[in-house]
Coordinates of C-alpha atoms in Angstrom, one line a residue:
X1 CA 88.0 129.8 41.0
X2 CA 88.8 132.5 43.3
X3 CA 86.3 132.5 46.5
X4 CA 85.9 136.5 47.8
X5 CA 84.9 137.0 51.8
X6 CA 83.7 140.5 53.1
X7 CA 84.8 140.7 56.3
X8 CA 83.7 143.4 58.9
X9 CA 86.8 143.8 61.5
X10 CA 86.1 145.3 65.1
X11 CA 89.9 146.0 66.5
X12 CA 88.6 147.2 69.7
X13 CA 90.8 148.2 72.4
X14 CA 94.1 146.9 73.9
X15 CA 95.9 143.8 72.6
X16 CA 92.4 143.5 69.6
X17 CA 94.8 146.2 68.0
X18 CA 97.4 144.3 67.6
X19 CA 96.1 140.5 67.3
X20 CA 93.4 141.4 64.6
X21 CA 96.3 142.2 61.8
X22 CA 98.2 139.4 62.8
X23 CA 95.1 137.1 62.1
X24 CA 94.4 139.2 58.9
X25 CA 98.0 138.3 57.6
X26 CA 97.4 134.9 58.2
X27 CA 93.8 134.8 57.4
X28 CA 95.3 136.5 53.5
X29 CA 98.5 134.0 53.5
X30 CA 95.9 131.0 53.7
X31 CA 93.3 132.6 51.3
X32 CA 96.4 132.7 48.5
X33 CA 96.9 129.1 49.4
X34 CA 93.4 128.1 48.7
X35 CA 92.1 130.4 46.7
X36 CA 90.2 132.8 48.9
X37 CA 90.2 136.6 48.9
X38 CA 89.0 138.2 52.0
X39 CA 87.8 141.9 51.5
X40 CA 87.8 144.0 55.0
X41 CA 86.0 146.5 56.7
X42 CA 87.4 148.0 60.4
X43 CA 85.4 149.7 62.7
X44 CA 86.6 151.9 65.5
X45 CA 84.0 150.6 68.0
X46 CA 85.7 150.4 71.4
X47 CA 85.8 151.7 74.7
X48 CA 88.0 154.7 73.2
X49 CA 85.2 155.4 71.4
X50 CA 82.4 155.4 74.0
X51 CA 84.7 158.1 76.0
X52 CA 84.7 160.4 73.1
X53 CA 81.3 159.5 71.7
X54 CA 79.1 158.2 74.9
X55 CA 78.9 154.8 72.8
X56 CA 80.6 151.6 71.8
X57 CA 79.2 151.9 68.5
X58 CA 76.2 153.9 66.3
X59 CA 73.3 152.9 66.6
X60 CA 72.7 151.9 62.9
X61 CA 75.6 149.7 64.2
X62 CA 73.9 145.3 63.1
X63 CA 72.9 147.7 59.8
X64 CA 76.5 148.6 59.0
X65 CA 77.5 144.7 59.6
X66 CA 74.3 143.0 58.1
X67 CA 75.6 143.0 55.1
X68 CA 79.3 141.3 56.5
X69 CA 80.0 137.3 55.7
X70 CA 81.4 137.1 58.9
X71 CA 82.6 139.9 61.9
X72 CA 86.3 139.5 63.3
X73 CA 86.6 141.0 66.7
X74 CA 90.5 141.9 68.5
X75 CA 88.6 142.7 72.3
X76 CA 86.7 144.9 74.0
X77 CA 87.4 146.7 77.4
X78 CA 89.4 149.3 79.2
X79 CA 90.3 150.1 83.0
X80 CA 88.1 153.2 82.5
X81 CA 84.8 151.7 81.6
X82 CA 82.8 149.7 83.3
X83 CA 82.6 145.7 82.1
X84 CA 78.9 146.3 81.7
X85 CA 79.2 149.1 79.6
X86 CA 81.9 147.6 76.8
X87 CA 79.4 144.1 77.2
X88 CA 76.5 145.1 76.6
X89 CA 77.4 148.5 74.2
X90 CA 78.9 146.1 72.1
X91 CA 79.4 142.0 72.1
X92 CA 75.5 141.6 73.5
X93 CA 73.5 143.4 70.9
X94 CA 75.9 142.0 68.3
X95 CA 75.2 138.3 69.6
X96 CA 71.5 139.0 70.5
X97 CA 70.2 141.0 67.1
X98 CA 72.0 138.1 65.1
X99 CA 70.8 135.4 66.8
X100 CA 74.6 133.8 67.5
X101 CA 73.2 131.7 70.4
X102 CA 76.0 129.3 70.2
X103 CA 79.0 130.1 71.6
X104 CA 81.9 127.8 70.8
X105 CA 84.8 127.3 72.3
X106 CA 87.8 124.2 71.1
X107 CA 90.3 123.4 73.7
X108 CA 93.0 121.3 73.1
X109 CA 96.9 120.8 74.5
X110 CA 99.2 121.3 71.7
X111 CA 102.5 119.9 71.8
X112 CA 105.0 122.2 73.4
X113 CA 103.0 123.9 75.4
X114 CA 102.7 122.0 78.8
X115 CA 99.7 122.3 80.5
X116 CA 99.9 123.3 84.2
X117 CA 97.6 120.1 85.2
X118 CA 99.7 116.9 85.9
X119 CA 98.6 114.6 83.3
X120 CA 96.9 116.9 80.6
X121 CA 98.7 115.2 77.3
X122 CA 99.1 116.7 73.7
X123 CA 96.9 114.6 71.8
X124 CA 94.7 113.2 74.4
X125 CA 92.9 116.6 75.8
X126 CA 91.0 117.8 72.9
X127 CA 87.2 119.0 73.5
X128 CA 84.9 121.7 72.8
X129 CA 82.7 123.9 74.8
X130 CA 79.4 125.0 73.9
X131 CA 77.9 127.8 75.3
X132 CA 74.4 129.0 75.2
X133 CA 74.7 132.5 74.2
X134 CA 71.9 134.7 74.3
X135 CA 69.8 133.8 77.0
X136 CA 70.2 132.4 80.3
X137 CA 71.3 133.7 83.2
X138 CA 72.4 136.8 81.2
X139 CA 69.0 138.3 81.0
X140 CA 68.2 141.9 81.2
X141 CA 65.1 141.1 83.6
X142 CA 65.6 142.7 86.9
X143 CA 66.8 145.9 88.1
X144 CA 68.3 147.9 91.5
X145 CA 65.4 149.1 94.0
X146 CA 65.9 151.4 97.1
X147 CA 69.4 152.6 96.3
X148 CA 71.4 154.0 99.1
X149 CA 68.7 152.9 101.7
X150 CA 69.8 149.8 104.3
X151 CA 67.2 147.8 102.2
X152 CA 68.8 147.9 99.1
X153 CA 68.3 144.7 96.9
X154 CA 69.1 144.1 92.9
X155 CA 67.4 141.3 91.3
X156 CA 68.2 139.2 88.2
X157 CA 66.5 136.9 86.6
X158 CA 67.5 134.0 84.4
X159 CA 65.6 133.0 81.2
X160 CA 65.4 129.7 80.2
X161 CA 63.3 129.2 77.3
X162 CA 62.5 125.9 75.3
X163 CA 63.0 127.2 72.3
X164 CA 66.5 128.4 73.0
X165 CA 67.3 125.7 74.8
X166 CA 66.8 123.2 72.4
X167 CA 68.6 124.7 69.7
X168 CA 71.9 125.1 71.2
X169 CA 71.2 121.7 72.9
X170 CA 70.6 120.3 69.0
X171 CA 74.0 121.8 68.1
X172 CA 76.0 119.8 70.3
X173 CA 74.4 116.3 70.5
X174 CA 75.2 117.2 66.4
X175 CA 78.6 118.5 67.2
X176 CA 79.3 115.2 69.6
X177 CA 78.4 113.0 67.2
X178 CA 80.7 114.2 64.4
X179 CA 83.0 114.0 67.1
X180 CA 83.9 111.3 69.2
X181 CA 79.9 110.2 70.3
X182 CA 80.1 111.9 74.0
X183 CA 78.1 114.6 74.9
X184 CA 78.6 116.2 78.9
X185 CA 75.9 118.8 80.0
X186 CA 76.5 121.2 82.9
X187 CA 73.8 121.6 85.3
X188 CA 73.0 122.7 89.1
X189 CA 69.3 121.7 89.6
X190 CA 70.1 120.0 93.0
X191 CA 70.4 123.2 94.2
X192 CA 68.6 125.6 91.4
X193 CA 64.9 124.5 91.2
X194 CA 63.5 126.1 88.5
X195 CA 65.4 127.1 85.2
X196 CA 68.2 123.6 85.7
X197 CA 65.8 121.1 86.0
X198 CA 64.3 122.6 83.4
X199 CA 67.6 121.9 81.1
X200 CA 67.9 118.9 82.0
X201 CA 64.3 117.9 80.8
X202 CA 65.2 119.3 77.7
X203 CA 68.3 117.4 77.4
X204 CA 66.5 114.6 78.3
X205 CA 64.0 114.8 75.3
X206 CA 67.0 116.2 72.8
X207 CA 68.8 112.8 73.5
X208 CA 66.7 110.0 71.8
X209 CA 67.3 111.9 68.1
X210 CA 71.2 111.4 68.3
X211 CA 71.1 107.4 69.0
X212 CA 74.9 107.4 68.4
X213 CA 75.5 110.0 71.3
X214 CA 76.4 109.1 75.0
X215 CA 75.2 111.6 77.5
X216 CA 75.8 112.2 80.7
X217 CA 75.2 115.6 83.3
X218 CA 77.5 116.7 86.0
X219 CA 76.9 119.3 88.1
X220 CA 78.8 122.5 87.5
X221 CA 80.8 122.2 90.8
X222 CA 81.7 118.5 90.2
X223 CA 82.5 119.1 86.7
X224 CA 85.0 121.8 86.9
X225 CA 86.9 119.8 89.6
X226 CA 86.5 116.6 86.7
X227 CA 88.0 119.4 84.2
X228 CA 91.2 120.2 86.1
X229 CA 91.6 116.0 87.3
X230 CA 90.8 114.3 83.7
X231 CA 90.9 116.7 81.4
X232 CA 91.2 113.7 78.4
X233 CA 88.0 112.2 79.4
X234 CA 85.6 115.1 77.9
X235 CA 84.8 115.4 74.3
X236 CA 81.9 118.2 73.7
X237 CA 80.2 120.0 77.0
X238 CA 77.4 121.9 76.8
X239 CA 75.8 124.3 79.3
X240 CA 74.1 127.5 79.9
X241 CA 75.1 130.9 79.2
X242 CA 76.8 131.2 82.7
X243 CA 78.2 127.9 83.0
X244 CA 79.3 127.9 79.6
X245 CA 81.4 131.2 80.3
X246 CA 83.4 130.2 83.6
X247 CA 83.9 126.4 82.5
X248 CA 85.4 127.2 78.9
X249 CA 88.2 130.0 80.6
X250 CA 89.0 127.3 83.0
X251 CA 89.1 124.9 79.9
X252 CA 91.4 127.3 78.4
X253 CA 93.8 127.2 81.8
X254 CA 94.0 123.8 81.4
X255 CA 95.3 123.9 77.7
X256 CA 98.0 125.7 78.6
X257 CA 96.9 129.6 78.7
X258 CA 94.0 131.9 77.9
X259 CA 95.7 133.6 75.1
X260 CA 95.8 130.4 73.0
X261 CA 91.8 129.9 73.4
X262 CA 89.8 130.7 70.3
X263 CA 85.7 131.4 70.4
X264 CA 83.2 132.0 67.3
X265 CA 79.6 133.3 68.2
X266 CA 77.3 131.3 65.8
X267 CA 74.1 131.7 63.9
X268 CA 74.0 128.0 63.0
X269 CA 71.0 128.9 60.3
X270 CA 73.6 131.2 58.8
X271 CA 70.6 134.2 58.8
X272 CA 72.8 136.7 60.3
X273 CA 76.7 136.6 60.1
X274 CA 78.7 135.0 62.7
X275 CA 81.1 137.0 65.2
X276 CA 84.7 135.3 66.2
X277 CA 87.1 136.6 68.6
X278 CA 90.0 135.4 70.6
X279 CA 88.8 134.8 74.7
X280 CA 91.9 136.5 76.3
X281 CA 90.2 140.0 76.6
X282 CA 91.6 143.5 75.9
X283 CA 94.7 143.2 78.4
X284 CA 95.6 146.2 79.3
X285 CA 98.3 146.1 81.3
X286 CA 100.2 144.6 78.3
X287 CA 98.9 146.6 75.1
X288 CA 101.1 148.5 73.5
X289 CA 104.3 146.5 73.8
X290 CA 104.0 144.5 71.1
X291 CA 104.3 141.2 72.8
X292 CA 100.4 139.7 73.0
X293 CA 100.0 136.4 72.3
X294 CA 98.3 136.1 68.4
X295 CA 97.9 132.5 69.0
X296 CA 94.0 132.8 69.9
X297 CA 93.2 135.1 67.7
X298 CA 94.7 133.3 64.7
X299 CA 93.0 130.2 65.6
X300 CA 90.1 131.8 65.7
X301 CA 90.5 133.1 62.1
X302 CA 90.3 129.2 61.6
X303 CA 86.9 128.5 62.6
X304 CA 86.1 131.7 60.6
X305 CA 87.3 129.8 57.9
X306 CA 85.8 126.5 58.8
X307 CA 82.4 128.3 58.9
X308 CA 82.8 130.1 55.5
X309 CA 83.1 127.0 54.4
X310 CA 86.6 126.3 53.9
X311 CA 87.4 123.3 55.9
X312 CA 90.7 122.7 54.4
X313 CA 91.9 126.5 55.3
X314 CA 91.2 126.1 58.5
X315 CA 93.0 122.8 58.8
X316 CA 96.2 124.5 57.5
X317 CA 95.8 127.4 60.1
X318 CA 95.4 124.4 63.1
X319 CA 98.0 122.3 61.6
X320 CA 100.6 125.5 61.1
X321 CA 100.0 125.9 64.8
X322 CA 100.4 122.9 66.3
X323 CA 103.7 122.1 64.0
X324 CA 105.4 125.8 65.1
X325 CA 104.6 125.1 68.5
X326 CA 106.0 121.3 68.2
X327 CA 109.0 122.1 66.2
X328 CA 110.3 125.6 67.2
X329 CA 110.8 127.0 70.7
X330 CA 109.3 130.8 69.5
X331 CA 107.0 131.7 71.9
X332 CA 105.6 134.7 73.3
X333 CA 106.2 136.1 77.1
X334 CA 102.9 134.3 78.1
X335 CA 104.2 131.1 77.3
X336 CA 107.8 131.4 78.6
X337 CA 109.2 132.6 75.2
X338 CA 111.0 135.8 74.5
X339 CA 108.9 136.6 70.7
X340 CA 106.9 139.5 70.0
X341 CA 103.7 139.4 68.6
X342 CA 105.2 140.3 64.7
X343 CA 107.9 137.6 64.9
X344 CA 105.7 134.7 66.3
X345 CA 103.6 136.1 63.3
X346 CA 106.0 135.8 60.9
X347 CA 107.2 132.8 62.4
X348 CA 103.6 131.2 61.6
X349 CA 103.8 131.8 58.2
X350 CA 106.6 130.1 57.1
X351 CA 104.2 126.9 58.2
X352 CA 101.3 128.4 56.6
X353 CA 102.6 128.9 53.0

């Protein structure tokens, strides 16, 4: 029997314009393969709308994707609108008011792409990061006081609560011991006294339920440097919203490039529908020449898949991957290669059907 997916689609801005149809294709080539029809619904929501409109999206907005099995998003930002705008207009409230608090993030070296660290292997460097999306250090406690006086001062506060803690902690000892049994959690509380020792309590007491998990905290500092020096070593990290952010891009260096590193924003309970979308950003000063890298974005169609249940999909997507990038030399300008982003498309398929 034929399994149907309504999916909403967010383009966005810049390169999302042009990576979201090429994961479509693939996401529709694999569907035929395994019996899955995917249904799609785009949205303009962008920065190009917020300078027509004076918003990323309607405020009805988690109403018109409620209803979604899953949200695809290309990227949000432009040059002419502030970060903090296109964030929290758009990818925040989508993340907060559907409860996605884990963000995950794969990394792996495929062969044929060398990574830029001495040592980082195809087939030895494959781990995952999870994020803790919702909370954290990404708060909207705070605010400016005194502007334009020589006593100006901003404050930001970060909010660490047990509740939300624990759950994305949960999710990876779970993660790490479907995996290969090692669990790494990011920390700082030699030198943040509060809301870090407060983690690591927490990891602490999440530890004794997953007996077949070995555990271990670095601190963030240490820890990147043990990223970029044995990369092979790590199998699921886990760490705050912050942390989470800056050590799965450098993650993503390490595997070669950040246009081949996929994310998916989870609601574990499956509540709310799940948001995916490629980490490489909008990247402006390459949209429009039709040579973005779709890699990221197509992998991330596969953990789309994988979530939707359709483990087997997704395994063709990975595997159609890692065997074009193996046997072919086609490769977009980011990697070296001379391909746009239709003929590494095209390319793909071959390996998918």
């Amino acid at each position: 029997m034929t399994t149907h997916h309504h999916i909403a689609l967010i383009p966005g801005d810049g390169i999302g314009r042009e990576v979201t149809p090429a994961a479509c294709v693939v996401l529709d080539a694999v569907g035929a393969r395994h019996g899955i029809r995917f249904r799609y619904d785009e949205f303009d929501w962008s920065c190009a709308r917020y300078r027509e409109l004076g918003a990323m999206m309607p405020t009805d907005g988690l109403e018109r994707l409620r209803h979604h099995d899953a949200i695809f998003l290309g990227a949000v930002g432009d040059p002419g609108v502030p970060d903090h705008i296109s964030l929290w207009g758009l990818l925040i409230p989508i993340r907060r008011g559907f409860r996605q608090y884990v963000n995950l993030r794969p990394i792996k070296v495929f062969e044929g792409v060398p990574s830029p660290v001495r040592g980082a292997e195809a087939g030895a460097v494959d781990f995952v990061v999870v994020r803790e999306n919702v909370e954290g250090e990404y708060s909207e406690i705070g605010g400016r006081f005194n502007r334009g006086f020589a006593e100006e001062m901003a404050v930001q506060e970060a909010v660490f609560t047990r509740a939300g803690v624990t759950k994305v902690l949960e999710y990876a000892f779970a993660l790490a011991g479907a995996r290969r049994g090692r669990l790494t959690s990011a920390t700082k509380s030699n030198g943040i006294v509060h809301t870090l020792p407060f983690w690591d309590e927490l990891v602490a007491e999440t530890a004794p339920g997953h007996p077949g998990v070995r555990w271990e905290q670095e601190h963030i500092d240490a820890l990147c440097a043990k990223i970029v020096l044995e990369p092979a070593r790590f199998d699921v990290i886990v760490g705050s919203n912050l942390f989470g952010d800056i050590l799965s891009d450098l993650a993503a260096a390490v595997a070669g490039g950040i246009g081949l590193a996929p994310a998916a924003n989870l609601n574990p309970e499956r509540e709310f529908p799940s948001m995916f979308e490629p980490v490489h950003g909008s990247a402006p000063d390459i949209a429009g020449r039709g040579i973005a890298n779709p890699l990221g974005a197509i992998w991330t169609a596969g953990l789309m898949l994988e979530h939707l249940g359709h483990a087997e999909a997704a395994s063709t997507v990975e595997g159609a991957l890692a065997e074009l990038l193996a046997r072919t030399g086609i490769r977009t300008p980011d990697l070296g290669g001379t391909a746009s982003t239709e003929e590494f498309t095209k390319a793909l398929l071959e390996f998918v059907r």
